[in-house]
Amino acid sequence: MCHGAGSEHVKAPIAKRAVTIVSPGKLSPERSSIICGQCHSRPLGLTNNEQPINKDYKMMLPGISRNEFLINYTSREDAAEKDYWPDGIHSKSHHQQYTDFIKSKKYRNGDQLLSCADCHNPHGMTGFKHQMRADVKDEKNSLCTTCHKDNSDIKKHMQAKIGFAEKGIINCVDCHAAKTMQTGAGFGKGLTGKDGKNYWMNDITSHIFDVPRMDNIGVKGVDPGKAMPIPYTNKCGICHKADGL
């Protein structure tokens, strides 16, 4: 599913094997990421099957463009309305990491077009959760600061953005990796805490990498505070509560 059919690759002499298989690392970010996206999004297949398959009931060949994938393998581009929070932006269902990622500034920005493999090692073997690429000396922030060098001082960054710096230890992911999605198995759903209403615990990270507003102001057609039950967990949950206070 990631490298294409391997029969010719196995039969070819070692010197020619590289040209008989798809190497995602040699593709453009757009074509590399859609390989991941065929499973980490929720389009409807061309035959109205839940899997993104073409008229011959086959999944996409690695290396094709996102445009070709959407035209020849899907009848609905991505997730259904019920799979998003009412803001229409943040995913609430599982298998939507690619759905979020292509909306983010990580994917579209003025400096560099990134792919999934810039942050994840598709073969695993990193020693970190979710196959993340990271520096063992700084598991939480080293990957982010590879690109965001100006924000390597987290407390200075917080001071500039919100007017005060957290006194304790805080990491990039505490604010920019809100867990908006829920696994199909149901692990982590619902409100938790001693009083049963302080924290909203979902379990899959949004790949938009924004910092969702607590009041959701500015979401068209949605009452403030109703767009998404922001998961104020970890450091944020100390002050911010799910009931809107």
Tab-separated table of C-alpha atoms in Angstrom:
chain	number	residue	atom	x	y	z
A	1	MET	CA	0.000	0.000	0.000
A	2	CYS	CA	2.954	2.346	0.492
A	3	HIS	CA	5.497	1.162	-2.079
A	4	GLY	CA	3.447	-0.443	-4.842
A	5	ALA	CA	3.472	-4.044	-6.027
A	6	GLY	CA	6.725	-5.750	-5.133
A	7	SER	CA	6.874	-8.652	-7.594
A	8	GLU	CA	9.124	-6.879	-10.119
A	9	HIS	CA	11.171	-5.433	-7.267
A	10	VAL	CA	11.943	-8.887	-5.889
A	11	LYS	CA	12.861	-10.319	-9.305
A	12	ALA	CA	15.069	-7.399	-10.388
A	13	PRO	CA	18.862	-7.399	-9.947
A	14	ILE	CA	19.955	-5.424	-6.884
A	15	ALA	CA	21.337	-2.603	-9.047
A	16	LYS	CA	17.913	-2.055	-10.674
A	17	ARG	CA	15.612	-2.628	-7.724
A	18	ALA	CA	15.289	1.066	-6.879
A	19	VAL	CA	13.439	1.760	-10.149
A	20	THR	CA	10.918	-1.060	-9.668
A	21	ILE	CA	9.340	0.232	-6.468
A	22	VAL	CA	7.864	3.514	-5.257
A	23	SER	CA	9.972	5.338	-2.698
A	24	PRO	CA	7.773	7.941	-0.919
A	25	GLY	CA	10.907	9.855	0.095
A	26	LYS	CA	11.541	10.667	-3.556
A	27	LEU	CA	8.014	11.947	-4.200
A	28	SER	CA	6.729	15.495	-3.776
A	29	PRO	CA	5.217	16.164	-0.324
A	30	GLU	CA	1.723	16.187	-1.840
A	31	ARG	CA	2.144	12.746	-3.445
A	32	SER	CA	3.979	11.340	-0.448
A	33	SER	CA	1.321	12.477	2.039
A	34	ILE	CA	-1.641	11.128	0.079
A	35	ILE	CA	-0.163	7.641	0.552
A	36	CYS	CA	-0.735	8.131	4.286
A	37	GLY	CA	-3.983	9.959	3.579
A	38	GLN	CA	-5.690	7.006	1.927
A	39	CYS	CA	-6.002	5.471	5.415
A	40	HIS	CA	-5.784	8.555	7.647
A	41	SER	CA	-8.838	10.285	6.152
A	42	ARG	CA	-12.459	9.261	5.659
A	43	PRO	CA	-13.510	9.703	2.022
A	44	LEU	CA	-16.207	7.597	0.368
A	45	GLY	CA	-14.974	5.238	-2.343
A	46	LEU	CA	-16.006	5.676	-5.962
A	47	THR	CA	-18.364	2.726	-5.606
A	48	ASN	CA	-19.833	4.259	-2.413
A	49	ASN	CA	-17.739	1.844	-0.410
A	50	GLU	CA	-16.282	3.175	2.824
A	51	GLN	CA	-12.804	2.380	1.507
A	52	PRO	CA	-11.339	4.769	-1.117
A	53	ILE	CA	-11.411	2.357	-4.062
A	54	ASN	CA	-11.869	2.868	-7.796
A	55	LYS	CA	-14.429	1.355	-10.182
A	56	ASP	CA	-12.374	-1.854	-10.294
A	57	TYR	CA	-12.465	-2.104	-6.474
A	58	LYS	CA	-8.737	-1.403	-6.176
A	59	MET	CA	-7.001	1.011	-3.814
A	60	MET	CA	-4.735	3.752	-5.153
A	61	LEU	CA	-1.271	3.112	-6.535
A	62	PRO	CA	1.440	4.906	-4.542
A	63	GLY	CA	2.827	7.934	-6.340
A	64	ILE	CA	-0.377	9.345	-7.826
A	65	SER	CA	-1.482	12.910	-7.103
A	66	ARG	CA	-4.143	13.920	-4.603
A	67	ASN	CA	-6.207	15.212	-7.536
A	68	GLU	CA	-6.128	11.821	-9.285
A	69	PHE	CA	-6.969	10.091	-6.020
A	70	LEU	CA	-10.042	12.282	-5.471
A	71	ILE	CA	-11.293	11.930	-9.056
A	72	ASN	CA	-10.737	8.217	-9.611
A	73	TYR	CA	-11.041	6.725	-6.132
A	74	THR	CA	-13.597	8.787	-4.199
A	75	SER	CA	-17.193	9.923	-4.501
A	76	ARG	CA	-16.917	12.098	-1.396
A	77	GLU	CA	-13.677	13.989	-0.824
A	78	ASP	CA	-13.400	13.441	2.896
A	79	ALA	CA	-15.248	12.859	6.144
A	80	ALA	CA	-18.976	13.329	6.595
A	81	GLU	CA	-20.326	16.359	8.458
A	82	LYS	CA	-20.865	14.265	11.605
A	83	ASP	CA	-17.129	13.544	11.763
A	84	TYR	CA	-16.316	17.213	12.486
A	85	TRP	CA	-17.128	19.367	15.477
A	86	PRO	CA	-19.769	22.035	14.735
A	87	ASP	CA	-17.028	24.524	13.848
A	88	GLY	CA	-16.610	22.524	10.634
A	89	ILE	CA	-12.836	22.659	10.998
A	90	HIS	CA	-11.634	20.328	13.741
A	91	SER	CA	-12.031	16.569	13.327
A	92	LYS	CA	-13.838	14.594	15.993
A	93	SER	CA	-13.583	11.068	14.543
A	94	HIS	CA	-10.588	8.791	14.257
A	95	HIS	CA	-8.535	8.254	11.060
A	96	GLN	CA	-8.614	11.959	10.141
A	97	GLN	CA	-5.034	13.051	10.745
A	98	TYR	CA	-4.470	13.732	7.034
A	99	THR	CA	-7.799	15.574	6.901
A	100	ASP	CA	-6.466	18.034	9.474
A	101	PHE	CA	-2.888	18.134	8.222
A	102	ILE	CA	-3.661	19.499	4.745
A	103	LYS	CA	-5.533	22.416	6.361
A	104	SER	CA	-2.584	23.314	8.537
A	105	LYS	CA	0.260	25.762	8.080
A	106	LYS	CA	2.592	22.805	8.370
A	107	TYR	CA	1.364	21.662	4.974
A	108	ARG	CA	0.711	25.038	3.352
A	109	ASN	CA	3.030	27.883	4.205
A	110	GLY	CA	5.379	30.328	2.537
A	111	ASP	CA	8.565	28.486	3.368
A	112	GLN	CA	8.269	24.733	2.978
A	113	LEU	CA	5.702	22.117	1.971
A	114	LEU	CA	5.918	19.353	4.534
A	115	SER	CA	4.873	15.724	4.380
A	116	CYS	CA	3.790	13.279	7.061
A	117	ALA	CA	7.262	11.717	7.008
A	118	ASP	CA	8.879	14.965	8.157
A	119	CYS	CA	7.515	14.283	11.643
A	120	HIS	CA	6.800	10.541	11.563
A	121	ASN	CA	8.987	7.630	10.554
A	122	PRO	CA	6.590	5.369	8.597
A	123	HIS	CA	8.728	2.343	9.468
A	124	GLY	CA	8.659	3.089	13.190
A	125	MET	CA	11.875	2.269	15.009
A	126	THR	CA	12.176	5.732	16.555
A	127	GLY	CA	11.700	4.721	20.162
A	128	PHE	CA	8.943	7.335	20.570
A	129	LYS	CA	5.158	7.102	20.609
A	130	HIS	CA	3.320	7.464	17.300
A	131	GLN	CA	6.569	6.797	15.380
A	132	MET	CA	7.647	10.387	16.016
A	133	ARG	CA	11.049	11.591	14.923
A	134	ALA	CA	12.672	13.327	17.893
A	135	ASP	CA	15.886	13.943	19.761
A	136	VAL	CA	16.234	11.694	22.795
A	137	LYS	CA	17.614	14.664	24.735
A	138	ASP	CA	14.365	16.608	24.280
A	139	GLU	CA	11.535	14.327	23.236
A	140	LYS	CA	8.808	16.955	23.644
A	141	ASN	CA	10.173	19.969	21.778
A	142	SER	CA	13.149	19.018	19.629
A	143	LEU	CA	11.051	18.074	16.600
A	144	CYS	CA	9.106	21.354	16.658
A	145	THR	CA	12.149	23.540	17.130
A	146	THR	CA	13.898	21.927	14.171
A	147	CYS	CA	11.843	24.366	12.084
A	148	HIS	CA	10.542	26.801	14.712
A	149	LYS	CA	13.942	27.901	15.948
A	150	ASP	CA	12.660	31.342	17.013
A	151	ASN	CA	10.225	29.657	19.418
A	152	SER	CA	12.710	27.329	21.086
A	153	ASP	CA	12.334	29.310	24.318
A	154	ILE	CA	8.810	28.162	25.184
A	155	LYS	CA	8.244	30.598	28.048
A	156	LYS	CA	9.377	33.542	25.948
A	157	HIS	CA	6.994	32.384	23.221
A	158	MET	CA	4.105	32.208	25.697
A	159	GLN	CA	4.905	35.676	27.017
A	160	ALA	CA	4.733	37.079	23.504
A	161	LYS	CA	1.507	35.271	22.578
A	162	ILE	CA	-0.642	35.394	25.717
A	163	GLY	CA	1.074	37.875	28.006
A	164	PHE	CA	2.413	35.533	30.670
A	165	ALA	CA	4.692	32.516	30.909
A	166	GLU	CA	3.725	29.262	32.572
A	167	LYS	CA	5.783	28.775	35.724
A	168	GLY	CA	6.052	25.004	35.437
A	169	ILE	CA	7.348	22.805	32.672
A	170	ILE	CA	5.396	23.198	29.456
A	171	ASN	CA	5.928	21.835	25.962
A	172	CYS	CA	4.860	22.809	22.458
A	173	VAL	CA	2.352	19.951	22.289
A	174	ASP	CA	0.565	21.091	25.450
A	175	CYS	CA	-1.010	23.938	23.472
A	176	HIS	CA	-0.577	23.060	19.797
A	177	ALA	CA	-1.623	19.405	19.837
A	178	ALA	CA	-5.110	19.463	21.330
A	179	LYS	CA	-6.724	16.029	21.427
A	180	THR	CA	-9.951	16.722	19.557
A	181	MET	CA	-10.586	13.246	18.129
A	182	GLN	CA	-11.842	10.009	19.658
A	183	THR	CA	-10.749	6.466	18.909
A	184	GLY	CA	-13.318	4.052	17.572
A	185	ALA	CA	-12.792	1.827	20.597
A	186	GLY	CA	-13.944	4.670	22.835
A	187	PHE	CA	-10.867	4.951	25.015
A	188	GLY	CA	-10.627	8.369	26.646
A	189	LYS	CA	-14.077	9.689	25.765
A	190	GLY	CA	-15.994	11.967	28.046
A	191	LEU	CA	-15.499	14.258	30.986
A	192	THR	CA	-13.216	13.167	33.775
A	193	GLY	CA	-11.852	14.594	36.990
A	194	LYS	CA	-12.774	14.440	40.651
A	195	ASP	CA	-15.998	16.336	40.074
A	196	GLY	CA	-16.677	14.701	36.699
A	197	LYS	CA	-16.669	17.923	34.713
A	198	ASN	CA	-13.251	19.555	34.772
A	199	TYR	CA	-11.529	17.935	31.825
A	200	TRP	CA	-12.574	16.726	28.422
A	201	MET	CA	-10.425	13.741	27.559
A	202	ASN	CA	-10.250	12.751	23.910
A	203	ASP	CA	-7.308	10.685	22.772
A	204	ILE	CA	-6.205	11.544	19.229
A	205	THR	CA	-4.250	14.692	18.448
A	206	SER	CA	-5.569	17.268	16.008
A	207	HIS	CA	-3.127	17.752	13.161
A	208	ILE	CA	-4.188	21.340	12.481
A	209	PHE	CA	-1.738	22.390	15.223
A	210	ASP	CA	-3.695	25.517	16.109
A	211	VAL	CA	-4.647	26.511	19.640
A	212	PRO	CA	-8.454	26.250	19.720
A	213	ARG	CA	-10.101	29.170	21.525
A	214	MET	CA	-11.989	28.318	24.657
A	215	ASP	CA	-15.013	30.412	23.661
A	216	ASN	CA	-14.898	29.488	19.955
A	217	ILE	CA	-15.710	33.111	19.056
A	218	GLY	CA	-15.818	33.763	15.341
A	219	VAL	CA	-17.212	30.414	14.201
A	220	LYS	CA	-19.977	31.310	11.760
A	221	GLY	CA	-23.391	29.979	12.676
A	222	VAL	CA	-22.254	28.422	15.951
A	223	ASP	CA	-22.974	29.849	19.396
A	224	PRO	CA	-19.844	30.789	21.381
A	225	GLY	CA	-18.628	27.863	23.415
A	226	LYS	CA	-20.637	25.291	21.450
A	227	ALA	CA	-18.301	24.681	18.529
A	228	MET	CA	-16.123	22.119	20.275
A	229	PRO	CA	-15.621	20.831	23.835
A	230	ILE	CA	-11.991	21.919	24.024
A	231	PRO	CA	-9.872	19.288	25.764
A	232	TYR	CA	-8.389	21.438	28.516
A	233	THR	CA	-6.094	18.810	29.904
A	234	ASN	CA	-2.571	18.830	31.314
A	235	LYS	CA	-1.287	22.368	32.022
A	236	CYS	CA	-4.332	24.098	30.524
A	237	GLY	CA	-6.736	22.139	32.725
A	238	ILE	CA	-5.275	23.655	35.888
A	239	CYS	CA	-6.997	26.984	35.166
A	240	HIS	CA	-9.434	26.349	32.305
A	241	LYS	CA	-12.504	24.233	32.917
A	242	ALA	CA	-14.811	22.463	30.470
A	243	ASP	CA	-17.875	24.341	31.779
A	244	GLY	CA	-16.614	27.581	30.221
A	245	LEU	CA	-15.177	29.320	33.292
